JSON list of N, CA and C in Angstrom, two decimals:
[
{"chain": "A", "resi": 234, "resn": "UNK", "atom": "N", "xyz": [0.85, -1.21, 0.00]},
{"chain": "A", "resi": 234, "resn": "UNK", "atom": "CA", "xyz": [0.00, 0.00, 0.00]},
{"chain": "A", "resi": 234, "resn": "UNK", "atom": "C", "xyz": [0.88, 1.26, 0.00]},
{"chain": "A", "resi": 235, "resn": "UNK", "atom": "N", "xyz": [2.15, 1.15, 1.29]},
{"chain": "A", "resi": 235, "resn": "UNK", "atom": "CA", "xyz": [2.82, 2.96, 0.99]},
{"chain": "A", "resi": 235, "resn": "UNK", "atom": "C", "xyz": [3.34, 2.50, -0.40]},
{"chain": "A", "resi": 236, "resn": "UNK", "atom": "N", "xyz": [3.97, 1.34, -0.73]},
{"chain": "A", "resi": 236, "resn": "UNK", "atom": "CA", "xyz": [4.69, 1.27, -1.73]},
{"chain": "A", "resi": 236, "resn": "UNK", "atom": "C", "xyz": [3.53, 2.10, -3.25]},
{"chain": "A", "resi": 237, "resn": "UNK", "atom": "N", "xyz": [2.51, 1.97, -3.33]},
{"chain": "A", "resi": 237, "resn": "UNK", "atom": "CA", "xyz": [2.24, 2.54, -4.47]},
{"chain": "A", "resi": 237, "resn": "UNK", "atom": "C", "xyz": [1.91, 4.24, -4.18]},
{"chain": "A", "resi": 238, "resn": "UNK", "atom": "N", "xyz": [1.62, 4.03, -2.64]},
{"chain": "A", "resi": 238, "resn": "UNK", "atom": "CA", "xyz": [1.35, 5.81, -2.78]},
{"chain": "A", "resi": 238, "resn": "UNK", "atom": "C", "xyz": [2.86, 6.30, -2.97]},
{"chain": "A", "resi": 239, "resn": "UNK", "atom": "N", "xyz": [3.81, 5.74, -2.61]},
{"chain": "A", "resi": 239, "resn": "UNK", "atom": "CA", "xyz": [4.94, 6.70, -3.09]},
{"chain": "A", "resi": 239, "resn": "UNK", "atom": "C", "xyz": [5.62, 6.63, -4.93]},
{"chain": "A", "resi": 240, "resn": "UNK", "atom": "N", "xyz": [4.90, 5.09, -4.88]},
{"chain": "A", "resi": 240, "resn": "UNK", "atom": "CA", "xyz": [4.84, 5.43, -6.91]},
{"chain": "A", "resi": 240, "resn": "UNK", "atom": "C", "xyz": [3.98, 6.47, -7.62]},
{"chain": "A", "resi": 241, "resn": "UNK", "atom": "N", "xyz": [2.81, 6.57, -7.12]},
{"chain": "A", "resi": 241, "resn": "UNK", "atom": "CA", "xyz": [1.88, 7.50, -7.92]},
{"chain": "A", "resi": 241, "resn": "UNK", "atom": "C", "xyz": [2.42, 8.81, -7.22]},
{"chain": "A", "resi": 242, "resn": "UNK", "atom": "N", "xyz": [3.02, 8.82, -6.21]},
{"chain": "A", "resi": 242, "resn": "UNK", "atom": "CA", "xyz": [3.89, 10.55, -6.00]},
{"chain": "A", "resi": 242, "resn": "UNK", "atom": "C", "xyz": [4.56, 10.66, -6.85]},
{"chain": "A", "resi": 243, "resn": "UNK", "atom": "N", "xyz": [5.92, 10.08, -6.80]},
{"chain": "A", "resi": 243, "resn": "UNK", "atom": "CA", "xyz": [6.78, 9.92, -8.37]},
{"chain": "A", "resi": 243, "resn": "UNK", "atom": "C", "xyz": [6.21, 10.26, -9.54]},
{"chain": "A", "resi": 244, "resn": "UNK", "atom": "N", "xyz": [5.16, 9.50, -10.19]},
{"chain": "A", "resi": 244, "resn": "UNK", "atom": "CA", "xyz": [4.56, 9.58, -11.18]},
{"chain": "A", "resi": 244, "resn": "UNK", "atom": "C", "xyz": [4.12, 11.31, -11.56]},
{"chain": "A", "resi": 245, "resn": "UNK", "atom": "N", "xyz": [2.95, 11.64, -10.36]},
{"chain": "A", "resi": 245, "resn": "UNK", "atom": "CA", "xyz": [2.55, 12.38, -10.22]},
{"chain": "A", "resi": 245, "resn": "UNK", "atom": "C", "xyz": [3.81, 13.79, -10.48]},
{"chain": "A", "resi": 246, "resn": "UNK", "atom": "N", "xyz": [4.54, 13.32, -9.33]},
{"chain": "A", "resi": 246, "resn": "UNK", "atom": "CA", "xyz": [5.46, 14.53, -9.47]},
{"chain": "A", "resi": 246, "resn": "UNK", "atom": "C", "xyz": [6.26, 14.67, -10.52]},
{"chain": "A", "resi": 247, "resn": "UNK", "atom": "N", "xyz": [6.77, 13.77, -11.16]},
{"chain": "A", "resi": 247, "resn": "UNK", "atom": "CA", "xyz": [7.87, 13.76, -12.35]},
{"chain": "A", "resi": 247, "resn": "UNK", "atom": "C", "xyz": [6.97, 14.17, -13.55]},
{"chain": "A", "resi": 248, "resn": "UNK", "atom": "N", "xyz": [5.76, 13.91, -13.94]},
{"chain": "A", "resi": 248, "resn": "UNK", "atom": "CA", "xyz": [4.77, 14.80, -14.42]},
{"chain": "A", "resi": 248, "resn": "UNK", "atom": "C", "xyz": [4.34, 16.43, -14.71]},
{"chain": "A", "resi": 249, "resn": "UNK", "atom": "N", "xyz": [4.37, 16.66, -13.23]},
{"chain": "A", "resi": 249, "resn": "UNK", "atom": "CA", "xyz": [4.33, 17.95, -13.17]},
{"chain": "A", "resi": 249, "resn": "UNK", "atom": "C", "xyz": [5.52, 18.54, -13.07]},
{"chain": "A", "resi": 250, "resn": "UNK", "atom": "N", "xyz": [6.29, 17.92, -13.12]},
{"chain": "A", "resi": 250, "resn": "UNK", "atom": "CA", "xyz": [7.52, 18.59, -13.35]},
{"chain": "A", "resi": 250, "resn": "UNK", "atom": "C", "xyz": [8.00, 19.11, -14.61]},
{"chain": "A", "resi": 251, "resn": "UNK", "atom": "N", "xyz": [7.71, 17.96, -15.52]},
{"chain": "A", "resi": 251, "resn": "UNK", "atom": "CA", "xyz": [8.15, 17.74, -16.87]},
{"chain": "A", "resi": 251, "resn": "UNK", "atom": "C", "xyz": [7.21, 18.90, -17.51]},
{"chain": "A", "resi": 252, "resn": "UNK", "atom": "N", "xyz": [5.63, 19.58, -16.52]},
{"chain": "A", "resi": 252, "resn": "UNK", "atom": "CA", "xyz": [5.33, 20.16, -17.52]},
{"chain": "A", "resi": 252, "resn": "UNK", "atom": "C", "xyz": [5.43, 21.48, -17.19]},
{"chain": "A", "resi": 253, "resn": "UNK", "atom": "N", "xyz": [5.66, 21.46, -16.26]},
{"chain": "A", "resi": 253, "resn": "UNK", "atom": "CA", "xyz": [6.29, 22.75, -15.37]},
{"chain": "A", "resi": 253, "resn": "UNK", "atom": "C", "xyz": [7.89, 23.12, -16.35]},
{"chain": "A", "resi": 254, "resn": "UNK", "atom": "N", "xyz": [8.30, 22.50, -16.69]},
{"chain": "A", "resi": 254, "resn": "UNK", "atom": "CA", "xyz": [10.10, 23.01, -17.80]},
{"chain": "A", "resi": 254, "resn": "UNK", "atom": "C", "xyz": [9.59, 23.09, -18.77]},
{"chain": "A", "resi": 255, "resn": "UNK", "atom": "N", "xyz": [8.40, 22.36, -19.80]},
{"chain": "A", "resi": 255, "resn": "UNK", "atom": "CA", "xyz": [8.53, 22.79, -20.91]},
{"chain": "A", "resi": 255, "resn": "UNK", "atom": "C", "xyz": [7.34, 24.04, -20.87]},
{"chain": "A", "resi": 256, "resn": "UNK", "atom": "N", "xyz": [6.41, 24.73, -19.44]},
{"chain": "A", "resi": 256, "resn": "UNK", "atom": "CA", "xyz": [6.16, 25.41, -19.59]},
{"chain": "A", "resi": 256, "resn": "UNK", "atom": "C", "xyz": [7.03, 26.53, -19.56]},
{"chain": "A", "resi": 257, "resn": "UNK", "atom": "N", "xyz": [7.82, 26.65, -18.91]},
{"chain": "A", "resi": 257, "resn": "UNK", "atom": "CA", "xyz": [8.92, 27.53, -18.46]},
{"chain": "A", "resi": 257, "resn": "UNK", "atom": "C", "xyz": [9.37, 28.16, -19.26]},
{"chain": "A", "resi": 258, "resn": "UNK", "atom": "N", "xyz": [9.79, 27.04, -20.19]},
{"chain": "A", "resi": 258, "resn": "UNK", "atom": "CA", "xyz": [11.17, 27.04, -21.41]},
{"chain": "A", "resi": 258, "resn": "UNK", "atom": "C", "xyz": [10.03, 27.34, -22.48]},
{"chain": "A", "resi": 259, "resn": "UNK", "atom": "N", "xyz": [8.73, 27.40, -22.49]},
{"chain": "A", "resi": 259, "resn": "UNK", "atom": "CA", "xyz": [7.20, 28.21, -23.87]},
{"chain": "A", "resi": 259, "resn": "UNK", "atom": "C", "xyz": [7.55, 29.05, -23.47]},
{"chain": "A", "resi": 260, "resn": "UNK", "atom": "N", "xyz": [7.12, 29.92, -22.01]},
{"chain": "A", "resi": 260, "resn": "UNK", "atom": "CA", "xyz": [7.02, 31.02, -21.68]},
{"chain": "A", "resi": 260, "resn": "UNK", "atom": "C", "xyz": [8.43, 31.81, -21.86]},
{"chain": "A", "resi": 261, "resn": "UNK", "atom": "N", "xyz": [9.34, 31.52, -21.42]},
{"chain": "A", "resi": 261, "resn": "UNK", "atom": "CA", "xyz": [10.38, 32.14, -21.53]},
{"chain": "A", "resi": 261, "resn": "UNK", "atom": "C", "xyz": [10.77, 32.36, -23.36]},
{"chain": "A", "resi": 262, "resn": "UNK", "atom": "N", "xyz": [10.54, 31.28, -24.52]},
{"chain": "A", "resi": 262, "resn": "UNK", "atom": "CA", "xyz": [10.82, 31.63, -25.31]},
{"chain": "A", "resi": 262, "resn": "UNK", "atom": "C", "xyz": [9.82, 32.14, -26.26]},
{"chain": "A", "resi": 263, "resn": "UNK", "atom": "N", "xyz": [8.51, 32.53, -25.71]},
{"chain": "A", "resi": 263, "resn": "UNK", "atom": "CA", "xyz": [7.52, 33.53, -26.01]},
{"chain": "A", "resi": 263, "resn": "UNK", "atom": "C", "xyz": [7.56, 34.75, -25.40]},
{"chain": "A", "resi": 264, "resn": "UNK", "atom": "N", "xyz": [8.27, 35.48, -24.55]},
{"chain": "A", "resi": 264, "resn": "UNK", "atom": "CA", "xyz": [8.58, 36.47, -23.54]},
{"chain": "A", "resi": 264, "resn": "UNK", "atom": "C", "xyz": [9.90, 37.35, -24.41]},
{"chain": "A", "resi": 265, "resn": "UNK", "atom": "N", "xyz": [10.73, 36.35, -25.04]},
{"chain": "A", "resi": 265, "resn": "UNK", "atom": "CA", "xyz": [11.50, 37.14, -25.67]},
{"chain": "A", "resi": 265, "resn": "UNK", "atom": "C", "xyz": [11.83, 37.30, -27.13]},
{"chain": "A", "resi": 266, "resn": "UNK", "atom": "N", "xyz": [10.60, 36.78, -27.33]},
{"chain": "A", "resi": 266, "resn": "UNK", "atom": "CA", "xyz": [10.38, 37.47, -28.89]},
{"chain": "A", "resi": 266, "resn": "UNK", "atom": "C", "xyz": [8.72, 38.78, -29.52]}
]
């Protein structure tokens, strides 16, 4: 049981991570043009 709540954290988080940089890296290269 912890074993999957700390997989779907992972999941979860490496997710929002991934879309958290390529929002970053839109915004930033829509900001300077």
């Amino acid at each position: 049981m912890l074993g999957d709540i700390i997989y779907q954290v992972i999941v979860f988080g490496g997710i929002a991570l991934i879309l958290g940089v390529f929002g970053y890296l839109f915004f930033k290269k829509t900001k300077k043009s």
